Short mmCIF file of C-alpha atoms in Angstrom, two decimals:
data_model
loop_
_atom_site.label_atom_id
_atom_site.label_comp_id
_atom_site.label_asym_id
_atom_site.label_seq_id
_atom_site.Cartn_x
_atom_site.Cartn_y
_atom_site.Cartn_z
CA MET N 325 27.37 -14.29 3.66
CA PRO N 326 28.35 -12.92 7.10
CA ALA N 327 29.58 -15.46 9.93
CA HIS N 328 26.64 -14.85 11.96
CA GLY N 329 24.29 -15.90 9.00
CA VAL N 330 23.44 -19.41 7.64
CA ALA N 331 26.99 -20.13 6.53
CA GLY N 332 28.54 -19.15 10.15
CA ALA N 333 25.85 -21.65 11.68
CA GLN N 334 27.14 -24.26 9.48
CA ASP N 335 30.72 -23.35 10.30
CA ARG N 336 29.84 -23.71 13.97
CA ARG N 337 28.45 -27.21 13.83
CA ASN N 338 31.66 -28.45 12.04
CA ARG N 339 33.78 -27.20 14.93
CA PRO N 340 35.12 -29.58 17.71
CA LEU N 341 33.15 -29.41 20.94
CA GLU N 342 35.77 -27.31 22.79
CA ALA N 343 35.57 -24.65 20.03
CA ALA N 344 31.64 -24.67 20.16
CA VAL N 345 31.88 -24.25 23.91
CA GLY N 346 34.31 -21.44 23.61
CA TRP N 347 32.03 -19.76 21.11
CA MET N 348 29.14 -19.90 23.50
CA GLN N 349 31.21 -18.45 26.51
CA PRO N 350 30.41 -14.75 27.14
CA TRP N 351 33.92 -14.42 28.69
CA GLY N 352 37.34 -15.76 27.92
CA GLU N 353 39.47 -14.30 25.25
CA ARG N 354 36.87 -14.64 22.59
CA GLY N 355 34.34 -12.86 24.86
CA ARG N 356 36.81 -10.14 25.94
CA ARG N 357 37.66 -9.29 22.29
CA ARG N 358 33.79 -9.30 21.48
CA TRP N 359 33.30 -6.96 24.62
CA GLU N 360 36.03 -4.63 23.53
CA THR N 361 34.70 -4.34 20.04
CA GLU N 362 31.26 -3.70 21.14
CA SER N 363 32.36 -1.11 23.63
CA ARG N 364 33.97 1.00 21.11
CA PRO N 365 32.04 4.06 19.86
CA VAL N 366 29.86 3.49 16.96
CA PRO N 367 30.97 5.72 14.11
CA ARG N 368 28.26 8.24 12.95
CA ARG N 369 26.39 7.20 9.81
CA THR N 370 26.53 9.66 7.09
CA VAL N 371 22.89 11.05 6.56
CA THR N 372 21.59 10.55 3.17
CA LEU N 373 18.94 12.93 1.43
CA LYS N 374 16.35 11.12 -0.51
CA VAL N 375 14.55 13.15 -3.21
CA LEU N 376 11.00 12.44 -3.59
CA SER N 377 8.27 12.69 -6.33
CA VAL N 378 4.82 12.33 -4.63
CA LEU N 379 2.02 11.26 -6.95
CA GLY N 380 -1.41 12.17 -5.52
CA SER N 381 0.06 14.81 -3.27
CA THR N 382 -3.44 16.18 -1.90
CA GLY N 383 -4.81 12.76 -1.05
CA SER N 384 -4.44 10.91 2.38
CA ILE N 385 -0.91 9.07 1.37
CA GLY N 386 0.30 12.27 -0.22
CA THR N 387 -0.52 14.63 2.50
CA GLN N 388 1.07 12.12 5.19
CA THR N 389 4.16 11.78 3.08
CA LEU N 390 4.59 15.59 2.91
CA GLN N 391 4.16 15.78 6.76
CA ILE N 392 6.93 13.26 7.07
CA ALA N 393 9.10 15.23 4.78
CA GLU N 394 8.48 18.16 6.98
CA GLU N 395 9.44 16.33 10.10
CA PHE N 396 12.68 15.14 8.71
CA PRO N 397 13.91 17.79 6.44
CA GLU N 398 17.49 16.65 6.58
CA ARG N 399 16.43 13.25 5.32
CA PHE N 400 13.78 14.01 2.42
CA ARG N 401 13.31 16.61 0.06
CA VAL N 402 10.34 16.96 -2.33
CA ALA N 403 11.30 17.47 -6.21
CA ALA N 404 7.87 16.88 -7.82
CA LEU N 405 4.10 16.60 -7.04
CA SER N 406 0.99 15.47 -8.78
CA ALA N 407 -2.53 16.28 -7.85
CA GLY N 408 -6.10 16.02 -8.80
CA ARG N 409 -8.55 19.02 -8.34
CA ASN N 410 -7.66 20.51 -4.89
CA LEU N 411 -5.85 23.40 -6.08
CA ASP N 412 -6.02 25.25 -2.66
CA LEU N 413 -4.14 22.42 -0.84
CA LEU N 414 -1.71 21.92 -3.85
CA ILE N 415 -0.78 25.72 -4.02
CA GLU N 416 0.09 25.51 -0.32
CA GLN N 417 2.17 22.44 -0.90
CA ILE N 418 3.99 24.17 -3.57
CA LEU N 419 4.94 27.08 -1.28
CA ARG N 420 5.91 24.80 1.45
CA HIS N 421 8.10 22.50 -0.32
CA GLN N 422 9.35 24.48 -3.45
CA PRO N 423 9.14 21.43 -5.98
CA GLU N 424 10.82 21.51 -9.32
CA ALA N 425 7.86 20.17 -11.15
CA VAL N 426 4.02 19.90 -10.72
CA ALA N 427 1.49 18.16 -12.70
CA LEU N 428 -2.29 18.21 -12.77
CA ALA N 429 -4.25 15.06 -13.87
CA ASP N 430 -6.86 17.57 -15.50
CA PRO N 431 -5.40 19.75 -18.14
CA GLN N 432 -8.45 22.13 -17.89
CA LEU N 433 -7.21 23.19 -14.38
CA LEU N 434 -3.81 24.15 -15.45
CA PRO N 435 -4.61 27.64 -16.65
CA GLN N 436 -6.36 28.28 -13.17
CA LEU N 437 -3.20 27.02 -11.33
CA GLN N 438 -1.05 29.18 -13.46
CA GLN N 439 -3.10 32.36 -12.95
CA ARG N 440 -3.25 31.68 -9.14
CA LEU N 441 0.39 31.24 -8.82
CA ALA N 442 1.03 34.41 -10.82
CA ALA N 443 -1.52 36.37 -8.68
CA LEU N 444 0.29 35.73 -5.43
CA GLU N 445 2.01 38.60 -3.83
CA PRO N 446 5.68 38.72 -4.75
CA ALA N 447 6.62 37.91 -1.18
CA ARG N 448 4.54 34.69 -1.14
CA ARG N 449 5.58 33.39 -4.51
CA PRO N 450 7.64 30.26 -4.66
CA LEU N 451 11.39 30.98 -4.63
CA ARG N 452 11.58 28.67 -7.63
CA GLN N 453 8.81 28.51 -10.14
CA PRO N 454 7.98 24.92 -10.70
CA GLU N 455 7.48 23.48 -14.29
CA LEU N 456 3.92 23.20 -14.73
CA LEU N 457 2.53 20.10 -16.53
CA ALA N 458 -0.88 18.43 -16.92
CA GLY N 459 -2.67 15.23 -18.28
CA PRO N 460 -1.30 11.69 -18.61
CA ASP N 461 1.96 12.95 -20.15
CA GLY N 462 2.45 15.37 -17.27
CA LEU N 463 1.79 12.89 -14.67
CA ALA N 464 4.26 10.37 -16.42
CA THR N 465 7.05 13.18 -16.61
CA VAL N 466 6.66 13.84 -12.81
CA ALA N 467 6.64 10.16 -11.95
CA ALA N 468 9.95 9.87 -13.96
CA TRP N 469 11.37 13.22 -12.63
CA PRO N 470 15.25 12.98 -13.06
CA SER N 471 16.22 14.27 -9.56
CA ALA N 472 13.87 11.81 -7.69
CA ASP N 473 15.21 9.04 -5.95
CA LEU N 474 11.99 7.55 -4.75
CA VAL N 475 8.27 7.89 -6.26
CA VAL N 476 5.60 7.61 -3.74
CA THR N 477 2.50 6.39 -5.60
CA GLY N 478 -0.45 7.82 -3.79
CA ILE N 479 -2.95 8.07 -6.91
CA VAL N 480 -6.11 6.21 -5.92
CA GLY N 481 -7.30 3.56 -8.44
CA CYS N 482 -6.40 2.36 -11.92
CA ALA N 483 -5.51 6.00 -12.63
CA GLY N 484 -2.02 5.53 -10.90
CA LEU N 485 -1.05 2.67 -13.26
CA LEU N 486 0.35 4.49 -16.25
CA PRO N 487 2.41 7.05 -13.79
CA THR N 488 3.72 3.98 -11.84
CA LEU N 489 4.93 2.23 -14.99
CA ALA N 490 6.56 5.59 -16.21
CA ALA N 491 8.38 5.60 -12.90
CA ILE N 492 9.49 1.94 -13.16
CA ARG N 493 10.66 2.44 -16.82
CA ALA N 494 12.86 5.33 -15.53
CA GLY N 495 14.44 3.04 -12.99
CA LYS N 496 12.87 4.80 -9.86
CA ASP N 497 12.44 3.10 -6.64
CA LEU N 498 8.70 3.20 -5.60
CA ALA N 499 6.82 3.46 -2.49
CA LEU N 500 3.80 1.56 -3.62
CA ALA N 501 0.51 2.83 -1.96
CA ASN N 502 -1.51 2.32 -5.19
CA LYS N 503 -2.55 -1.45 -4.81
CA GLU N 504 -4.48 -1.43 -7.90
CA THR N 505 -1.30 -1.10 -10.00
CA LEU N 506 -0.38 -4.80 -9.17
CA ILE N 507 -4.12 -6.11 -8.96
CA ALA N 508 -4.94 -4.75 -12.32
CA ALA N 509 -1.63 -5.34 -14.19
CA GLY N 510 0.51 -7.76 -12.06
CA PRO N 511 1.55 -9.65 -15.09
CA VAL N 512 2.60 -6.47 -16.88
CA VAL N 513 4.25 -4.67 -14.06
CA LEU N 514 6.34 -7.60 -12.65
CA PRO N 515 8.63 -7.96 -15.89
CA GLU N 516 8.99 -4.20 -15.93
CA LEU N 517 10.34 -4.29 -12.68
CA GLU N 518 12.90 -6.98 -13.58
CA ARG N 519 13.91 -5.19 -16.70
CA SER N 520 14.39 -1.73 -15.01
CA GLY N 521 15.88 -2.96 -11.72
CA SER N 522 13.38 -0.66 -9.71
CA ARG N 523 12.68 -1.67 -6.19
CA LEU N 524 9.17 -1.89 -4.99
CA LEU N 525 8.55 -1.04 -1.36
CA PRO N 526 4.86 -1.68 -0.18
CA ALA N 527 3.50 1.38 1.63
CA ASP N 528 0.16 0.24 2.83
CA SER N 529 0.04 -0.93 6.33
CA GLU N 530 -0.62 -4.67 5.69
CA HIS N 531 2.01 -5.40 3.09
CA SER N 532 4.37 -3.13 4.93
CA ALA N 533 3.80 -5.31 8.08
CA ILE N 534 4.67 -8.43 5.86
CA PHE N 535 7.72 -6.82 4.39
CA GLN N 536 9.12 -5.92 7.77
CA CYS N 537 8.44 -9.37 9.28
CA LEU N 538 10.46 -10.92 6.23
CA GLN N 539 13.34 -8.81 7.06
CA GLY N 540 13.71 -10.77 10.44
CA THR N 541 14.07 -14.24 8.59
CA PRO N 542 17.15 -16.01 7.84
CA TYR N 543 16.47 -15.35 4.17
CA ALA N 544 16.31 -11.39 4.58
CA GLU N 545 18.35 -10.75 1.51
CA THR N 546 15.86 -12.88 -0.58
CA ALA N 547 12.67 -11.42 1.15
CA ARG N 548 13.81 -7.88 0.23
CA LEU N 549 11.78 -6.40 -2.42
CA SER N 550 9.95 -9.51 -3.31
CA THR N 551 7.92 -9.11 -6.55
CA GLY N 552 6.31 -12.50 -7.30
CA THR N 553 9.25 -14.83 -6.05
CA PRO N 554 8.18 -16.90 -2.97
CA THR N 555 10.41 -16.33 0.01
CA PRO N 556 12.12 -19.62 1.19
CA GLY N 557 10.51 -20.78 4.46
CA LEU N 558 7.53 -18.52 3.96
CA ARG N 559 4.37 -20.75 4.59
CA ARG N 560 1.35 -18.39 5.04
CA ILE N 561 0.41 -14.86 5.02
CA LEU N 562 -2.54 -13.80 7.36
CA LEU N 563 -3.87 -10.19 6.52
CA THR N 564 -5.54 -8.48 9.19
CA ALA N 565 -8.68 -6.40 8.70
CA SER N 566 -10.62 -4.18 10.98
CA GLY N 567 -13.94 -5.34 9.54
CA GLY N 568 -14.84 -1.83 8.53
CA ALA N 569 -17.83 0.27 9.33
CA PHE N 570 -20.37 -2.73 9.45
CA ARG N 571 -18.27 -5.33 11.42
CA ASP N 572 -20.87 -5.35 14.11
CA TRP N 573 -24.03 -4.87 11.99
CA ASP N 574 -26.40 -7.65 11.53
CA PRO N 575 -26.22 -8.60 7.78
CA ALA N 576 -29.97 -8.23 7.39
CA ASP N 577 -29.51 -4.57 8.15
CA LEU N 578 -26.94 -3.88 5.47
CA SER N 579 -29.82 -2.97 3.06
CA LYS N 580 -30.32 0.16 5.15
CA ALA N 581 -26.70 1.22 4.88
CA THR N 582 -26.11 4.92 3.87
CA VAL N 583 -22.78 6.56 2.43
CA ALA N 584 -22.52 8.27 5.79
CA ASP N 585 -22.64 4.96 7.58
CA ALA N 586 -20.12 3.37 5.10
CA THR N 587 -17.44 6.24 5.14
CA SER N 588 -17.31 6.22 8.90
CA HIS N 589 -14.33 3.79 9.72
CA PRO N 590 -13.97 2.86 13.21
CA ASN N 591 -10.11 2.84 13.28
CA TRP N 592 -8.41 4.39 10.24
CA SER N 593 -8.66 8.01 8.76
CA MET N 594 -8.71 7.33 5.04
CA GLY N 595 -10.21 8.56 1.70
CA ARG N 596 -13.82 7.89 1.09
CA LYS N 597 -13.26 5.14 -1.76
CA ILE N 598 -10.98 2.94 0.50
CA THR N 599 -13.22 3.34 3.54
CA VAL N 600 -16.18 2.03 1.51
CA ASP N 601 -13.99 -0.82 0.33
CA SER N 602 -13.19 -1.46 4.00
CA ALA N 603 -16.65 -1.66 4.82
CA THR N 604 -17.34 -4.25 1.94
CA LEU N 605 -14.03 -5.98 2.68
CA MET N 606 -13.08 -5.57 -0.91
CA ASN N 607 -9.95 -3.70 0.27
CA LYS N 608 -8.60 -6.92 1.84
CA GLY N 609 -9.51 -8.89 -1.18
CA LEU N 610 -7.63 -6.54 -3.31
CA GLU N 611 -4.68 -6.92 -0.65
CA VAL N 612 -4.87 -10.64 -1.09
CA ILE N 613 -4.16 -10.24 -4.94
CA GLU N 614 -1.44 -7.75 -4.16
CA ALA N 615 0.12 -10.17 -1.74
CA HIS N 616 -0.02 -12.80 -4.20
CA TYR N 617 1.97 -10.79 -6.69
CA LEU N 618 4.45 -9.11 -4.19
CA PHE N 619 5.19 -12.28 -2.09
CA GLY N 620 4.64 -15.12 -4.38
CA LEU N 621 2.28 -17.34 -2.32
CA ASP N 622 -0.62 -19.17 -3.69
CA TYR N 623 -4.21 -17.82 -2.86
CA ASP N 624 -4.88 -20.79 -0.64
CA ASP N 625 -1.82 -19.62 1.68
CA ILE N 626 -3.22 -16.10 2.05
CA GLU N 627 -5.76 -15.69 4.61
CA ILE N 628 -7.85 -12.75 5.94
CA VAL N 629 -8.64 -12.51 9.69
CA ILE N 630 -10.79 -9.88 11.33
CA HIS N 631 -8.82 -7.95 14.21
CA PRO N 632 -11.24 -5.18 15.36
CA GLN N 633 -8.41 -3.27 17.30
CA SER N 634 -6.21 -2.95 14.05
CA ILE N 635 -3.07 -3.01 16.36
CA ILE N 636 -1.50 -6.14 14.56
CA HIS N 637 -1.15 -5.32 10.95
CA SER N 638 -0.30 -8.55 9.36
CA LEU N 639 1.55 -11.97 10.17
CA VAL N 640 3.54 -14.39 8.42
CA GLU N 641 3.95 -17.97 9.24
CA LEU N 642 7.25 -19.76 8.50
CA ALA N 643 8.12 -23.34 7.65
CA ASP N 644 8.48 -24.25 11.38
CA THR N 645 5.04 -22.93 12.16
CA SER N 646 6.76 -19.73 13.84
CA VAL N 647 4.54 -16.71 13.35
CA LEU N 648 5.82 -13.33 13.13
CA ALA N 649 3.66 -10.15 13.45
CA GLN N 650 4.06 -6.35 13.27
CA LEU N 651 2.31 -4.16 15.62
CA GLY N 652 1.74 -0.59 15.98
CA TRP N 653 -1.18 1.99 16.38
CA PRO N 654 -3.34 2.31 13.41
CA ASP N 655 -1.41 5.25 11.72
CA MET N 656 -0.49 5.18 8.05
CA LYS N 657 2.69 7.45 8.67
CA LEU N 658 4.42 4.53 10.07
CA PRO N 659 4.56 2.28 7.01
CA ILE N 660 4.91 5.32 4.72
CA LEU N 661 7.96 6.31 6.93
CA TYR N 662 9.51 2.90 6.67
CA CYS N 663 9.08 3.02 2.82
CA LEU N 664 10.91 6.32 2.68
CA SER N 665 13.74 5.48 5.07
CA TRP N 666 14.26 1.68 4.28
CA PRO N 667 16.65 -0.01 4.89
CA GLU N 668 17.15 2.39 7.93
CA ARG N 669 14.75 3.04 10.76
CA LEU N 670 14.29 6.63 11.83
CA SER N 671 13.77 7.68 15.42
CA THR N 672 10.41 9.57 15.92
CA PRO N 673 8.60 11.40 18.66
CA TRP N 674 5.37 9.55 17.77
CA ARG N 675 3.08 7.88 20.20
CA ARG N 676 4.59 4.56 21.38
CA LEU N 677 2.41 1.36 21.66
CA ASP N 678 1.10 0.67 24.89
CA LEU N 679 -0.40 -2.99 25.01
CA SER N 680 -1.93 -2.51 28.51
CA ALA N 681 -3.89 0.53 27.22
CA VAL N 682 -5.03 -1.71 24.25
CA GLY N 683 -6.32 -4.14 26.81
CA GLN N 684 -7.01 -7.21 24.45
CA LEU N 685 -6.53 -8.33 20.93
CA SER N 686 -9.26 -10.34 19.41
CA PHE N 687 -9.74 -12.09 16.17
CA ARG N 688 -12.45 -13.84 14.23
CA GLN N 689 -13.08 -15.15 10.74
CA PRO N 690 -14.88 -12.96 8.44
CA ASP N 691 -18.40 -13.68 7.53
CA PRO N 692 -19.02 -14.19 3.84
CA ALA N 693 -22.73 -13.24 4.10
CA ARG N 694 -21.46 -9.83 5.47
CA TYR N 695 -18.68 -9.56 3.04
CA PRO N 696 -19.52 -11.11 -0.40
CA CYS N 697 -16.77 -8.85 -2.05
CA MET N 698 -14.14 -10.97 -0.31
CA GLU N 699 -15.05 -14.06 -2.22
CA LEU N 700 -15.29 -12.07 -5.52
CA ALA N 701 -11.90 -10.89 -5.20
CA TYR N 702 -10.47 -14.41 -4.24
CA ALA N 703 -12.26 -15.85 -7.32
CA ALA N 704 -10.95 -13.11 -9.67
CA GLY N 705 -7.32 -13.77 -8.39
CA ARG N 706 -7.52 -17.46 -8.98
CA THR N 707 -9.04 -16.84 -12.36
CA GLY N 708 -6.14 -14.56 -13.08
CA GLY N 709 -5.41 -12.85 -16.52
CA THR N 710 -7.55 -9.87 -17.05
CA MET N 711 -10.08 -10.99 -14.46
CA PRO N 712 -8.45 -8.99 -11.58
CA ALA N 713 -8.46 -5.88 -13.76
CA VAL N 714 -12.07 -6.38 -14.55
CA MET N 715 -13.04 -6.96 -11.09
CA ASN N 716 -11.00 -3.82 -9.78
CA ALA N 717 -12.52 -1.50 -12.35
CA ALA N 718 -16.12 -2.73 -11.68
CA ASN N 719 -15.46 -2.22 -7.94
CA GLU N 720 -14.20 1.34 -8.44
CA GLN N 721 -17.17 2.29 -10.61
CA ALA N 722 -19.77 0.72 -8.45
CA VAL N 723 -18.23 2.42 -5.25
CA ALA N 724 -18.28 5.79 -7.25
CA LEU N 725 -22.04 5.12 -8.04
CA PHE N 726 -22.71 4.30 -4.38
CA LEU N 727 -20.88 7.55 -3.15
CA GLU N 728 -23.16 9.46 -5.61
CA GLU N 729 -26.17 7.71 -4.15
CA GLN N 730 -27.00 6.26 -7.53
CA VAL N 731 -27.05 2.70 -6.14
CA HIS N 732 -27.46 1.11 -2.83
CA PHE N 733 -24.58 -0.57 -0.77
CA LEU N 734 -25.68 -4.07 -1.63
CA ASP N 735 -25.61 -3.16 -5.20
CA ILE N 736 -21.67 -2.95 -5.06
CA PRO N 737 -21.18 -6.88 -5.00
CA ARG N 738 -24.07 -7.45 -7.22
CA LEU N 739 -22.72 -5.31 -10.09
CA ILE N 740 -19.21 -6.47 -9.66
CA GLU N 741 -20.43 -10.10 -9.87
CA GLU N 742 -22.53 -9.40 -12.91
CA VAL N 743 -19.80 -7.81 -14.90
CA CYS N 744 -17.05 -10.47 -13.85
CA GLU N 745 -19.57 -13.21 -15.25
CA ARG N 746 -19.91 -11.30 -18.50
CA HIS N 747 -16.06 -11.04 -18.80
CA LYS N 748 -15.33 -14.76 -18.45
CA LEU N 749 -16.17 -15.35 -22.28
CA ASP N 750 -13.35 -12.63 -23.26
CA LEU N 751 -10.85 -13.49 -20.66
CA SER N 752 -7.18 -12.96 -21.66
CA ALA N 753 -4.91 -15.24 -19.75
CA ASN N 754 -1.73 -13.38 -20.51
CA PRO N 755 -2.66 -9.61 -20.90
CA SER N 756 -0.58 -6.95 -22.34
CA LEU N 757 -0.81 -3.32 -21.07
CA SER N 758 -3.35 -2.36 -23.87
CA ASP N 759 -5.48 -5.44 -22.88
CA VAL N 760 -5.63 -4.32 -19.17
CA LEU N 761 -6.57 -0.72 -20.25
CA ALA N 762 -9.28 -1.99 -22.56
CA VAL N 763 -10.98 -4.28 -20.09
CA ASP N 764 -10.65 -1.52 -17.32
CA ALA N 765 -12.72 0.85 -19.73
CA TRP N 766 -15.11 -1.84 -20.61
CA ALA N 767 -15.80 -2.85 -16.91
CA ARG N 768 -16.48 0.69 -16.03
CA GLN N 769 -19.01 1.25 -18.79
CA ALA N 770 -20.52 -2.29 -18.08
CA VAL N 771 -21.22 -1.31 -14.50
CA ARG N 772 -22.82 1.96 -15.49
CA GLU N 773 -25.00 0.26 -17.97
CA ALA N 774 -25.96 -2.54 -15.26
CA ALA N 775 -26.74 0.23 -12.93
CA ALA N 776 -28.91 1.99 -15.37
CA ARG N 777 -30.80 -1.06 -16.09
CA GLN N 778 -31.44 -1.66 -12.66
CA SER N 779 -32.68 1.67 -12.07
CA ARG N 780 -35.08 1.55 -14.97
CA ARG N 781 -36.48 -1.78 -13.43
CA ALA N 782 -37.03 -0.10 -10.23
CA VAL N 783 -38.98 2.86 -11.76
CA ALA N 784 -40.99 0.41 -13.78
CA ALA N 785 -42.01 -1.67 -10.60
CA LEU N 786 -43.24 1.42 -8.86
CA PRO N 787 -47.09 1.50 -8.51
CA ALA N 788 -48.71 3.89 -11.08
#
């Protein structure tokens, strides 16, 4: 350990008083040598190019990752992309980044992509024709692409689990923006990380904030890339939440909430699903479970606090009650960049934080009556086993039905709670990957069936 670390401090305590005073003096022979050393020109660091595979390239995380790659072409190169159904944007990304491989989640769209690329004018065609893949095998191939150093997992929901596991098994480092990977399959993913030696870097703003704060502790080496092992001296995690679209609504008015209301976030620009999760506070409940798996704390030591300004992205309390926080404007590009550049920090021209412009930072406890999904997430996390996977899948399906206007906003927590209650009899405490995938499929179907029953009862209750 370096002399300025814990061992160095111990060494200084064992020195005579004269030596200790000499160590403290800025001048004298010791100070002069230090000044001369620090005055020398700092050698230029060799710039390292990182090669990226971006899963979910047409989504919010993916597009921002590619923007960063364009801003720092000497630092990042894109080798592989995967996407869903947005072929227009995907073709634009292929032409901009010239990837070696591209995968589509839906195999039925592959012929259309091939035809559209072939129909481009010769001057517009990619200089290098990428290998085109599709389906689960195609996504896994792109996730484990040989030339990639870092895989950015931006696929929304449990659909990102298998590609993420493929990347881990190939020994790739991961910028994890897909929180469902750990929530649904933490007991499966953590042993895979240990076997492969892959390094997991959290890309969402809250866990990135925690990760950044831990780099400043005396146990930074231990804190790095924590996956389920508590960092020495870490006492508590405080996850900040904006409160979402309904933070200032009267809970009695939530029965009138529309899709347009729920997808209008006051601070962040995100996809529709995660914006609804913010409105229910399920996103923060999911982040509690993810923080448990990433940083190893018990659920009683992971708290949620409403912070409407979204300037403090999370805080950690250490053993001596000191609290460290990471601050910045609500912009996902910053945590993504930190993942891509870690352990370095890159200089950017981005807007700098101005606290006088912010004016005030306020905090309050989340109201369980406004956010019932928060308690459902804590309960699922404490139960463990397959329950978080069931809760996550039920939430994804309930939110999908809400976005399709097939259920009401307040039906989301009701459907989740009903399905979780049904699963208690079939809970598996130590699930395998096949167990996780099975309960995920079951929970989605159970939500659809529960919503259908609810709809039939509502129709039956209408006056003749």
